[in-house]
Amino acid sequence: MSQVVETGIIAPMSLPEKTSNAVHILAIESGYEGQRIDNFLINYLKGVPKSLVYRILRKGEVRVNKGRIQASYRLQVGDQVRIPPVRMAEKEPQTRLDDRLLNRLEAAILFEDKRVIVLNKPSGLAVHGGSGLNFGVIEAVRQMRPDERQLELVHRLDRDTSGCLLIAKKRSALRSLHELMRTGGIDKRYLALVNGHWHRDRIDVDVPLLKNTLQGGERVVVVDPRGKESLTRFSVRQRYSHYMLVEARLMTGRTHQIRVHAAHLDTPILGDDKYGDAEANKQARSLGLKRLFLHAETLRFRWPDEKQDQHFKAPLEPELNKFLSALK
């Protein structure tokens, strides 16, 4: 006979005691309403093959309020979801992260309310674990805010990019922000120091980008007519003898978009080891630049239920300010 475990929703991917002989009855709390049951199970049963998720749905082993449902069923607050025994790989206990890192991220928070956290992500820290990394920003923030059970990244930043990063505290906020991203309702602007000069102060780069994979598994993005439409609007903030400090406004959100578009103009971002100029990077390092000079400076958006914009600005790290001062 299978054991029955009753629990409320605590956090995605956090079934208590993932044993193969336990039936779990979950009470859906606010924030999960409107989500399809198949997507909910895929996130909740982290590591279980999607084929198995759809199989247990098809066979009626997953019940909502004691009734069979289709994969397209959308959850409601108060629904009682029965999840059958599922064999899952055991996860190693999560390691408590170093307090120095947690304190550093706590100090990097620019804004926090009941819906979002906005922080100034440090360069060199990935936004999430995986690909050989045990943790990233989201895992650290979940340790910092253990009572917040629905924390999710709204968007991503490259590991070496610093600046404004949005984290949703509720699924309703996450859905609203993703809808704003799809409709162009989030204005994201970056600062980059590029090698070289343009004749004009404003340039739009409208060339398609295609993800590619090199031998060895390294992911790169290339300009290719088969790629996705991509648009970056550049404007010059400051000119130096060999470099320019430019603002890059993302009109689309492709992987490595600003870095590839800047390189396409023959003015690659300094410190970019993947798309940059090796000699220019070497010269910049000799002058004190030890990282990619790309920073998500501002975020602006408006909640659907409000009349004023939310506007956030992340200051440059001291290392970058010091480098710019030296150039002057």
Tab-separated table of N, CA, C and O in Angstrom, residues 4-126:
chain	number	residue	atom	x	y	z
A	4	VAL	N	0.510	7.969	1.925
A	4	VAL	CA	-0.049	9.235	1.455
A	4	VAL	C	0.531	10.357	2.300
A	4	VAL	O	0.460	10.317	3.526
A	5	VAL	N	1.119	11.353	1.649
A	5	VAL	CA	1.689	12.502	2.335
A	5	VAL	C	0.919	13.737	1.903
A	5	VAL	O	0.826	14.026	0.716
A	6	GLU	N	0.337	14.464	2.860
A	6	GLU	CA	-0.392	15.682	2.550
A	6	GLU	C	0.477	16.880	2.879
A	6	GLU	O	1.088	16.948	3.931
A	7	THR	N	0.522	17.841	1.974
A	7	THR	CA	1.341	19.029	2.197
A	7	THR	C	0.801	20.179	1.378
A	7	THR	O	0.137	19.973	0.359
A	8	GLY	N	1.062	21.408	1.813
A	8	GLY	CA	0.780	22.563	0.979
A	8	GLY	C	1.933	22.764	0.031
A	8	GLY	O	2.971	22.128	0.145
A	9	ILE	N	1.765	23.640	-0.936
A	9	ILE	CA	2.874	23.965	-1.825
A	9	ILE	C	3.913	24.717	-1.005
A	9	ILE	O	3.607	25.712	-0.364
A	10	ILE	N	5.148	24.246	-1.025
A	10	ILE	CA	6.190	24.969	-0.302
A	10	ILE	C	7.077	25.726	-1.272
A	10	ILE	O	7.158	26.915	-1.247
A	11	ALA	N	7.707	25.049	-2.172
A	11	ALA	CA	8.504	25.716	-3.195
A	11	ALA	C	8.591	24.779	-4.369
A	11	ALA	O	8.499	23.574	-4.199
A	12	PRO	N	8.707	25.282	-5.591
A	12	PRO	CA	8.869	24.397	-6.722
A	12	PRO	C	10.024	23.447	-6.482
A	12	PRO	O	11.038	23.811	-5.910
A	13	MET	N	9.848	22.203	-6.935
A	13	MET	CA	10.903	21.198	-6.894
A	13	MET	C	11.275	20.836	-5.459
A	13	MET	O	12.422	20.572	-5.167
A	14	SER	N	10.287	20.842	-4.543
A	14	SER	CA	10.648	20.551	-3.165
A	14	SER	C	9.684	19.556	-2.529
A	14	SER	O	9.113	19.817	-1.497
A	15	LEU	N	9.448	18.433	-3.201
A	15	LEU	CA	8.619	17.403	-2.600
A	15	LEU	C	9.271	16.872	-1.338
A	15	LEU	O	10.463	16.601	-1.323
A	16	PRO	N	8.527	16.696	-0.269
A	16	PRO	CA	9.123	16.133	0.932
A	16	PRO	C	9.427	14.659	0.728
A	16	PRO	O	8.591	13.920	0.217
A	17	GLU	N	10.629	14.249	1.100
A	17	GLU	CA	11.040	12.861	1.050
A	17	GLU	C	10.646	12.200	-0.269
A	17	GLU	O	9.634	11.531	-0.393
A	18	LYS	N	11.477	12.385	-1.268
A	18	LYS	CA	11.161	11.887	-2.604
A	18	LYS	C	11.296	10.356	-2.650
A	18	LYS	O	12.196	9.827	-3.263
A	19	THR	N	10.404	9.668	-1.952
A	19	THR	CA	10.429	8.219	-1.963
A	19	THR	C	9.558	7.714	-3.094
A	19	THR	O	8.626	8.374	-3.536
A	20	SER	N	9.835	6.495	-3.559
A	20	SER	CA	9.125	5.951	-4.707
A	20	SER	C	7.779	5.376	-4.327
A	20	SER	O	6.998	4.999	-5.179
A	21	ASN	N	7.453	5.264	-3.009
A	21	ASN	CA	6.206	4.621	-2.616
A	21	ASN	C	5.240	5.571	-1.924
A	21	ASN	O	4.345	5.143	-1.212
A	22	ALA	N	5.423	6.884	-2.116
A	22	ALA	CA	4.563	7.854	-1.438
A	22	ALA	C	3.690	8.596	-2.435
A	22	ALA	O	4.158	9.084	-3.457
A	23	VAL	N	2.381	8.661	-2.116
A	23	VAL	CA	1.455	9.517	-2.847
A	23	VAL	C	1.443	10.863	-2.143
A	23	VAL	O	1.354	10.933	-0.916
A	24	HIS	N	1.521	11.946	-2.924
A	24	HIS	CA	1.539	13.284	-2.331
A	24	HIS	C	0.265	14.030	-2.722
A	24	HIS	O	-0.125	14.042	-3.884
A	25	ILE	N	-0.386	14.628	-1.731
A	25	ILE	CA	-1.549	15.471	-1.956
A	25	ILE	C	-1.134	16.910	-1.672
A	25	ILE	O	-0.762	17.259	-0.558
A	26	LEU	N	-1.169	17.751	-2.700
A	26	LEU	CA	-0.683	19.126	-2.588
A	26	LEU	C	-1.844	20.105	-2.674
A	26	LEU	O	-2.698	19.989	-3.546
A	27	ALA	N	-1.857	21.081	-1.793
A	27	ALA	CA	-2.858	22.143	-1.823
A	27	ALA	C	-2.256	23.345	-2.548
A	27	ALA	O	-1.228	23.875	-2.126
A	28	ILE	N	-2.889	23.775	-3.618
A	28	ILE	CA	-2.356	24.874	-4.423
A	28	ILE	C	-2.619	26.207	-3.739
A	28	ILE	O	-3.764	26.544	-3.423
A	29	GLU	N	-1.550	26.962	-3.522
A	29	GLU	CA	-1.645	28.266	-2.884
A	29	GLU	C	-1.656	29.381	-3.924
A	29	GLU	O	-1.365	29.156	-5.101
A	30	SER	N	-1.947	30.577	-3.470
A	30	SER	CA	-1.959	31.746	-4.344
A	30	SER	C	-0.598	31.940	-4.995
A	30	SER	O	0.438	31.779	-4.353
A	31	GLY	N	-0.614	32.276	-6.262
A	31	GLY	CA	0.622	32.469	-7.012
A	31	GLY	C	0.805	31.408	-8.072
A	31	GLY	O	1.508	31.618	-9.062
A	32	TYR	N	0.186	30.253	-7.885
A	32	TYR	CA	0.298	29.170	-8.862
A	32	TYR	C	-0.949	29.067	-9.735
A	32	TYR	O	-0.995	28.254	-10.652
A	33	GLU	N	-1.977	29.855	-9.417
A	33	GLU	CA	-3.201	29.769	-10.205
A	33	GLU	C	-2.940	30.176	-11.652
A	33	GLU	O	-2.149	31.065	-11.929
A	34	GLY	N	-3.606	29.482	-12.557
A	34	GLY	CA	-3.452	29.783	-13.977
A	34	GLY	C	-2.368	28.985	-14.669
A	34	GLY	O	-2.307	28.964	-15.898
A	35	GLN	N	-1.506	28.317	-13.908
A	35	GLN	CA	-0.439	27.529	-14.523
A	35	GLN	C	-0.993	26.186	-14.976
A	35	GLN	O	-1.781	25.540	-14.293
A	36	ARG	N	-0.563	25.743	-16.155
A	36	ARG	CA	-0.972	24.423	-16.649
A	36	ARG	C	-0.417	23.332	-15.745
A	36	ARG	O	0.712	23.432	-15.256
A	37	ILE	N	-1.204	22.275	-15.565
A	37	ILE	CA	-0.787	21.205	-14.674
A	37	ILE	C	0.465	20.503	-15.193
A	37	ILE	O	1.334	20.107	-14.398
A	38	ASP	N	0.620	20.374	-16.523
A	38	ASP	CA	1.821	19.691	-17.042
A	38	ASP	C	3.074	20.507	-16.750
A	38	ASP	O	4.095	19.967	-16.299
A	39	ASN	N	2.995	21.835	-16.948
A	39	ASN	CA	4.156	22.671	-16.658
A	39	ASN	C	4.463	22.699	-15.164
A	39	ASN	O	5.636	22.713	-14.755
A	40	PHE	N	3.418	22.694	-14.337
A	40	PHE	CA	3.609	22.658	-12.896
A	40	PHE	C	4.348	21.388	-12.482
A	40	PHE	O	5.304	21.424	-11.702
A	41	LEU	N	3.938	20.245	-13.024
A	41	LEU	CA	4.561	18.976	-12.657
A	41	LEU	C	5.994	18.883	-13.166
A	41	LEU	O	6.877	18.348	-12.484
A	42	ILE	N	6.247	19.408	-14.353
A	42	ILE	CA	7.607	19.373	-14.906
A	42	ILE	C	8.560	20.150	-14.000
A	42	ILE	O	9.689	19.730	-13.726
A	43	ASN	N	8.093	21.309	-13.492
A	43	ASN	CA	8.930	22.095	-12.582
A	43	ASN	C	9.005	21.469	-11.195
A	43	ASN	O	10.050	21.496	-10.548
A	44	TYR	N	7.886	20.914	-10.752
A	44	TYR	CA	7.832	20.366	-9.400
A	44	TYR	C	8.623	19.077	-9.279
A	44	TYR	O	9.360	18.875	-8.315
A	45	LEU	N	8.485	18.209	-10.276
A	45	LEU	CA	9.199	16.932	-10.268
A	45	LEU	C	10.514	17.089	-11.017
A	45	LEU	O	10.749	16.442	-12.040
A	46	LYS	N	11.350	17.980	-10.525
A	46	LYS	CA	12.612	18.293	-11.196
A	46	LYS	C	13.442	17.031	-11.363
A	46	LYS	O	13.654	16.275	-10.418
A	47	GLY	N	13.884	16.777	-12.596
A	47	GLY	CA	14.708	15.613	-12.861
A	47	GLY	C	13.936	14.437	-13.419
A	47	GLY	O	14.531	13.488	-13.936
A	48	VAL	N	12.590	14.480	-13.322
A	48	VAL	CA	11.770	13.413	-13.890
A	48	VAL	C	11.574	13.684	-15.385
A	48	VAL	O	11.248	14.805	-15.769
A	49	PRO	N	11.753	12.691	-16.256
A	49	PRO	CA	11.586	12.914	-17.701
A	49	PRO	C	10.188	13.433	-18.032
A	49	PRO	O	9.194	13.003	-17.419
A	50	LYS	N	10.106	14.342	-18.997
A	50	LYS	CA	8.806	14.881	-19.400
A	50	LYS	C	7.876	13.772	-19.876
A	50	LYS	O	6.658	13.837	-19.664
A	51	SER	N	8.454	12.760	-20.533
A	51	SER	CA	7.627	11.659	-21.032
A	51	SER	C	6.882	10.972	-19.894
A	51	SER	O	5.719	10.569	-20.043
A	52	LEU	N	7.542	10.847	-18.727
A	52	LEU	CA	6.896	10.223	-17.572
A	52	LEU	C	5.791	11.118	-17.020
A	52	LEU	O	4.720	10.632	-16.624
A	53	VAL	N	6.037	12.433	-17.004
A	53	VAL	CA	5.014	13.370	-16.534
A	53	VAL	C	3.748	13.229	-17.371
A	53	VAL	O	2.626	13.125	-16.841
A	54	TYR	N	3.904	13.206	-18.692
A	54	TYR	CA	2.731	13.101	-19.565
A	54	TYR	C	2.090	11.720	-19.480
A	54	TYR	O	0.870	11.576	-19.654
A	55	ARG	N	2.890	10.697	-19.182
A	55	ARG	CA	2.335	9.346	-19.051
A	55	ARG	C	1.420	9.256	-17.836
A	55	ARG	O	0.315	8.711	-17.920
A	56	ILE	N	1.875	9.799	-16.687
A	56	ILE	CA	1.029	9.705	-15.491
A	56	ILE	C	-0.208	10.590	-15.613
A	56	ILE	O	-1.249	10.296	-15.017
A	57	LEU	N	-0.109	11.672	-16.405
A	57	LEU	CA	-1.300	12.477	-16.678
A	57	LEU	C	-2.279	11.714	-17.562
A	57	LEU	O	-3.481	11.683	-17.301
A	58	ARG	N	-1.757	11.081	-18.611
A	58	ARG	CA	-2.593	10.327	-19.550
A	58	ARG	C	-3.328	9.179	-18.860
A	58	ARG	O	-4.495	8.917	-19.138
A	59	LYS	N	-2.628	8.502	-17.964
A	59	LYS	CA	-3.188	7.329	-17.289
A	59	LYS	C	-4.112	7.705	-16.136
A	59	LYS	O	-4.721	6.824	-15.513
A	60	GLY	N	-4.246	9.007	-15.854
A	60	GLY	CA	-5.137	9.438	-14.791
A	60	GLY	C	-4.576	9.259	-13.400
A	60	GLY	O	-5.312	9.329	-12.410
A	61	GLU	N	-3.251	9.049	-13.310
A	61	GLU	CA	-2.641	8.873	-11.992
A	61	GLU	C	-2.506	10.202	-11.261
A	61	GLU	O	-2.386	10.232	-10.029
A	62	VAL	N	-2.471	11.298	-12.000
A	62	VAL	CA	-2.519	12.627	-11.388
A	62	VAL	C	-3.982	13.042	-11.341
A	62	VAL	O	-4.679	13.011	-12.355
A	63	ARG	N	-4.451	13.396	-10.164
A	63	ARG	CA	-5.839	13.826	-9.997
A	63	ARG	C	-5.876	15.226	-9.400
A	63	ARG	O	-5.027	15.585	-8.590
A	64	VAL	N	-6.874	15.990	-9.799
A	64	VAL	CA	-7.129	17.293	-9.190
A	64	VAL	C	-8.529	17.256	-8.614
A	64	VAL	O	-9.493	16.980	-9.328
A	65	ASN	N	-8.610	17.490	-7.304
A	65	ASN	CA	-9.891	17.410	-6.593
A	65	ASN	C	-10.560	16.064	-6.838
A	65	ASN	O	-11.772	15.969	-7.063
A	66	LYS	N	-9.712	15.016	-6.857
A	66	LYS	CA	-10.119	13.611	-6.994
A	66	LYS	C	-10.613	13.242	-8.388
A	66	LYS	O	-11.102	12.131	-8.602
A	67	GLY	N	-10.474	14.159	-9.344
A	67	GLY	CA	-10.924	13.866	-10.700
A	67	GLY	C	-9.780	13.845	-11.698
A	67	GLY	O	-8.734	14.459	-11.491
A	68	ARG	N	-9.962	13.134	-12.794
A	68	ARG	CA	-8.969	13.114	-13.878
A	68	ARG	C	-8.969	14.466	-14.580
A	68	ARG	O	-10.015	15.125	-14.689
A	69	ILE	N	-7.802	14.865	-15.072
A	69	ILE	CA	-7.697	16.138	-15.788
A	69	ILE	C	-6.797	15.957	-17.008
A	69	ILE	O	-6.018	15.004	-17.103
A	70	GLN	N	-6.929	16.891	-17.955
A	70	GLN	CA	-6.062	16.927	-19.134
A	70	GLN	C	-4.781	17.677	-18.804
A	70	GLN	O	-4.722	18.458	-17.846
A	71	ALA	N	-3.758	17.485	-19.642
A	71	ALA	CA	-2.478	18.183	-19.437
A	71	ALA	C	-2.640	19.694	-19.519
A	71	ALA	O	-1.844	20.439	-18.961
A	72	SER	N	-3.693	20.143	-20.200
A	72	SER	CA	-3.912	21.586	-20.392
A	72	SER	C	-4.680	22.229	-19.246
A	72	SER	O	-4.898	23.449	-19.254
A	73	TYR	N	-5.092	21.440	-18.242
A	73	TYR	CA	-5.857	21.992	-17.124
A	73	TYR	C	-5.045	23.068	-16.418
A	73	TYR	O	-3.847	22.905	-16.157
A	74	ARG	N	-5.700	24.174	-16.087
A	74	ARG	CA	-5.028	25.277	-15.386
A	74	ARG	C	-5.430	25.278	-13.919
A	74	ARG	O	-6.610	25.237	-13.582
A	75	LEU	N	-4.427	25.341	-13.055
A	75	LEU	CA	-4.621	25.226	-11.624
A	75	LEU	C	-5.381	26.416	-11.050
A	75	LEU	O	-5.275	27.545	-11.545
A	76	GLN	N	-6.135	26.145	-9.976
A	76	GLN	CA	-6.854	27.174	-9.242
A	76	GLN	C	-6.421	27.126	-7.777
A	76	GLN	O	-6.013	26.078	-7.269
A	77	VAL	N	-6.503	28.260	-7.089
A	77	VAL	CA	-6.183	28.293	-5.668
A	77	VAL	C	-7.107	27.333	-4.923
A	77	VAL	O	-8.322	27.327	-5.135
A	78	GLY	N	-6.527	26.505	-4.072
A	78	GLY	CA	-7.299	25.549	-3.301
A	78	GLY	C	-7.412	24.181	-3.923
A	78	GLY	O	-7.888	23.239	-3.274
A	79	ASP	N	-7.010	24.028	-5.179
A	79	ASP	CA	-7.028	22.703	-5.806
A	79	ASP	C	-6.217	21.708	-4.982
A	79	ASP	O	-5.139	22.042	-4.471
A	80	GLN	N	-6.731	20.491	-4.878
A	80	GLN	CA	-6.012	19.394	-4.230
A	80	GLN	C	-5.439	18.509	-5.332
A	80	GLN	O	-6.188	17.880	-6.075
A	81	VAL	N	-4.111	18.497	-5.453
A	81	VAL	CA	-3.449	17.763	-6.528
A	81	VAL	C	-2.836	16.483	-5.960
A	81	VAL	O	-2.030	16.536	-5.027
A	82	ARG	N	-3.252	15.371	-6.526
A	82	ARG	CA	-2.689	14.071	-6.144
A	82	ARG	C	-1.564	13.725	-7.105
A	82	ARG	O	-1.765	13.641	-8.315
A	83	ILE	N	-0.360	13.519	-6.577
A	83	ILE	CA	0.787	13.107	-7.377
A	83	ILE	C	1.140	11.680	-6.979
A	83	ILE	O	1.369	11.392	-5.801
A	84	PRO	N	1.173	10.751	-7.945
A	84	PRO	CA	1.416	9.342	-7.636
A	84	PRO	C	2.871	9.092	-7.259
A	84	PRO	O	3.723	9.983	-7.406
A	85	PRO	N	3.184	7.903	-6.757
A	85	PRO	CA	4.584	7.556	-6.477
A	85	PRO	C	5.434	7.691	-7.731
A	85	PRO	O	5.082	7.181	-8.792
A	86	VAL	N	6.520	8.429	-7.626
A	86	VAL	CA	7.431	8.649	-8.754
A	86	VAL	C	8.846	8.440	-8.253
A	86	VAL	O	9.256	9.025	-7.254
A	87	ARG	N	9.579	7.602	-8.954
A	87	ARG	CA	10.965	7.365	-8.561
A	87	ARG	C	11.830	8.514	-9.061
A	87	ARG	O	11.850	8.827	-10.234
A	88	MET	N	12.538	9.150	-8.142
A	88	MET	CA	13.362	10.306	-8.480
A	88	MET	C	14.773	10.098	-7.975
A	88	MET	O	14.997	9.434	-6.960
A	89	ALA	N	15.711	10.667	-8.709
A	89	ALA	CA	17.107	10.607	-8.267
A	89	ALA	C	17.259	11.408	-6.981
A	89	ALA	O	16.707	12.500	-6.840
A	90	GLU	N	17.980	10.855	-6.031
A	90	GLU	CA	18.201	11.561	-4.776
A	90	GLU	C	19.117	12.754	-4.999
A	90	GLU	O	20.148	12.649	-5.651
A	91	LYS	N	18.735	13.896	-4.449
A	91	LYS	CA	19.564	15.096	-4.549
A	91	LYS	C	20.414	15.239	-3.299
A	91	LYS	O	19.970	14.953	-2.190
A	92	GLU	N	21.631	15.654	-3.503
A	92	GLU	CA	22.493	15.893	-2.355
A	92	GLU	C	21.969	17.095	-1.566
A	92	GLU	O	21.430	18.037	-2.136
A	93	PRO	N	22.107	17.052	-0.234
A	93	PRO	CA	21.649	18.194	0.568
A	93	PRO	C	22.334	19.482	0.109
A	93	PRO	O	23.519	19.493	-0.207
A	94	GLN	N	21.556	20.562	0.051
A	94	GLN	CA	22.106	21.835	-0.397
A	94	GLN	C	23.104	22.379	0.625
A	94	GLN	O	22.838	22.396	1.822
A	95	THR	N	24.242	22.790	0.112
A	95	THR	CA	25.285	23.325	0.984
A	95	THR	C	24.964	24.771	1.357
A	95	THR	O	24.566	25.569	0.508
A	96	ARG	N	25.134	25.104	2.612
A	96	ARG	CA	24.957	26.479	3.051
A	96	ARG	C	26.057	27.324	2.446
A	96	ARG	O	27.246	27.025	2.575
A	97	LEU	N	25.662	28.391	1.753
A	97	LEU	CA	26.639	29.238	1.079
A	97	LEU	C	27.370	30.119	2.090
A	97	LEU	O	26.869	30.412	3.176
A	98	ASP	N	28.544	30.553	1.680
A	98	ASP	CA	29.391	31.365	2.537
A	98	ASP	C	28.683	32.667	2.913
A	98	ASP	O	28.111	33.350	2.057
A	99	ASP	N	28.728	33.009	4.195
A	99	ASP	CA	28.062	34.222	4.663
A	99	ASP	C	28.607	35.481	3.995
A	99	ASP	O	27.874	36.465	3.823
A	100	ARG	N	29.879	35.453	3.607
A	100	ARG	CA	30.452	36.636	2.943
A	100	ARG	C	29.765	36.885	1.604
A	100	ARG	O	29.500	38.033	1.236
A	101	LEU	N	29.478	35.795	0.867
A	101	LEU	CA	28.766	35.940	-0.402
A	101	LEU	C	27.347	36.427	-0.162
A	101	LEU	O	26.859	37.336	-0.851
A	102	LEU	N	26.654	35.841	0.816
A	102	LEU	CA	25.281	36.242	1.098
A	102	LEU	C	25.225	37.700	1.545
A	102	LEU	O	24.327	38.446	1.136
A	103	ASN	N	26.185	38.117	2.357
A	103	ASN	CA	26.221	39.521	2.787
A	103	ASN	C	26.505	40.454	1.618
A	103	ASN	O	25.960	41.569	1.545
A	104	ARG	N	27.355	39.987	0.700
A	104	ARG	CA	27.667	40.803	-0.478
A	104	ARG	C	26.415	41.000	-1.337
A	104	ARG	O	26.146	42.107	-1.821
A	105	LEU	N	25.635	39.939	-1.508
A	105	LEU	CA	24.418	40.045	-2.302
A	105	LEU	C	23.351	40.858	-1.577
A	105	LEU	O	22.599	41.601	-2.205
A	106	GLU	N	23.286	40.718	-0.269
A	106	GLU	CA	22.326	41.526	0.506
A	106	GLU	C	22.618	43.008	0.309
A	106	GLU	O	21.699	43.826	0.135
A	107	ALA	N	23.899	43.360	0.319
A	107	ALA	CA	24.289	44.761	0.121
A	107	ALA	C	24.047	45.227	-1.305
A	107	ALA	O	23.966	46.437	-1.562
A	108	ALA	N	23.931	44.279	-2.244
A	108	ALA	CA	23.746	44.619	-3.651
A	108	ALA	C	22.277	44.833	-4.022
A	108	ALA	O	21.978	45.200	-5.163
A	109	ILE	N	21.356	44.594	-3.084
A	109	ILE	CA	19.935	44.781	-3.377
A	109	ILE	C	19.628	46.267	-3.534
A	109	ILE	O	19.894	47.076	-2.650
A	110	LEU	N	19.090	46.621	-4.676
A	110	LEU	CA	18.749	48.012	-4.969
A	110	LEU	C	17.337	48.360	-4.531
A	110	LEU	O	17.037	49.512	-4.198
A	111	PHE	N	16.448	47.340	-4.563
A	111	PHE	CA	15.036	47.574	-4.259
A	111	PHE	C	14.386	46.240	-3.935
A	111	PHE	O	14.736	45.213	-4.523
A	112	GLU	N	13.426	46.272	-2.997
A	112	GLU	CA	12.671	45.068	-2.682
A	112	GLU	C	11.301	45.466	-2.171
A	112	GLU	O	11.163	46.372	-1.354
A	113	ASP	N	10.264	44.808	-2.688
A	113	ASP	CA	8.919	44.969	-2.155
A	113	ASP	C	8.243	43.610	-2.182
A	113	ASP	O	8.912	42.577	-2.262
A	114	LYS	N	6.936	43.569	-2.123
A	114	LYS	CA	6.227	42.296	-2.037
A	114	LYS	C	6.232	41.526	-3.356
A	114	LYS	O	5.912	40.340	-3.377
A	115	ARG	N	6.623	42.203	-4.462
A	115	ARG	CA	6.572	41.548	-5.770
A	115	ARG	C	7.929	41.194	-6.354
A	115	ARG	O	8.053	40.176	-7.040
A	116	VAL	N	8.944	42.039	-6.129
A	116	VAL	CA	10.229	41.830	-6.793
A	116	VAL	C	11.402	42.164	-5.883
A	116	VAL	O	11.268	42.884	-4.896
A	117	ILE	N	12.549	41.611	-6.286
A	117	ILE	CA	13.848	42.036	-5.768
A	117	ILE	C	14.652	42.501	-6.978
A	117	ILE	O	14.686	41.815	-8.005
A	118	VAL	N	15.258	43.673	-6.867
A	118	VAL	CA	16.162	44.168	-7.912
A	118	VAL	C	17.538	44.286	-7.286
A	118	VAL	O	17.699	44.964	-6.266
A	119	LEU	N	18.508	43.597	-7.863
A	119	LEU	CA	19.861	43.708	-7.294
A	119	LEU	C	20.887	44.026	-8.373
A	119	LEU	O	20.651	43.824	-9.565
A	120	ASN	N	21.986	44.560	-7.906
A	120	ASN	CA	23.105	44.903	-8.773
A	120	ASN	C	24.044	43.694	-8.798
A	120	ASN	O	24.926	43.567	-7.951
A	121	LYS	N	23.827	42.791	-9.744
A	121	LYS	CA	24.581	41.544	-9.780
A	121	LYS	C	26.069	41.801	-9.979
A	121	LYS	O	26.459	42.531	-10.883
A	122	PRO	N	26.906	41.193	-9.145
A	122	PRO	CA	28.351	41.345	-9.337
A	122	PRO	C	28.829	40.595	-10.584
A	122	PRO	O	28.273	39.556	-10.951
A	123	SER	N	29.857	41.094	-11.215
A	123	SER	CA	30.496	40.382	-12.314
A	123	SER	C	31.156	39.117	-11.781
A	123	SER	O	31.667	39.086	-10.662
A	124	GLY	N	31.120	38.056	-12.592
A	124	GLY	CA	31.763	36.805	-12.212
A	124	GLY	C	30.856	35.823	-11.518
A	124	GLY	O	31.254	34.682	-11.265
A	125	LEU	N	29.626	36.230	-11.217
A	125	LEU	CA	28.676	35.356	-10.536
A	125	LEU	C	27.550	35.000	-11.501
A	125	LEU	O	26.868	35.876	-12.032
A	126	ALA	N	27.348	33.700	-11.737
A	126	ALA	CA	26.280	33.247	-12.620
A	126	ALA	C	24.924	33.511	-11.982
A	126	ALA	O	24.803	33.591	-10.755
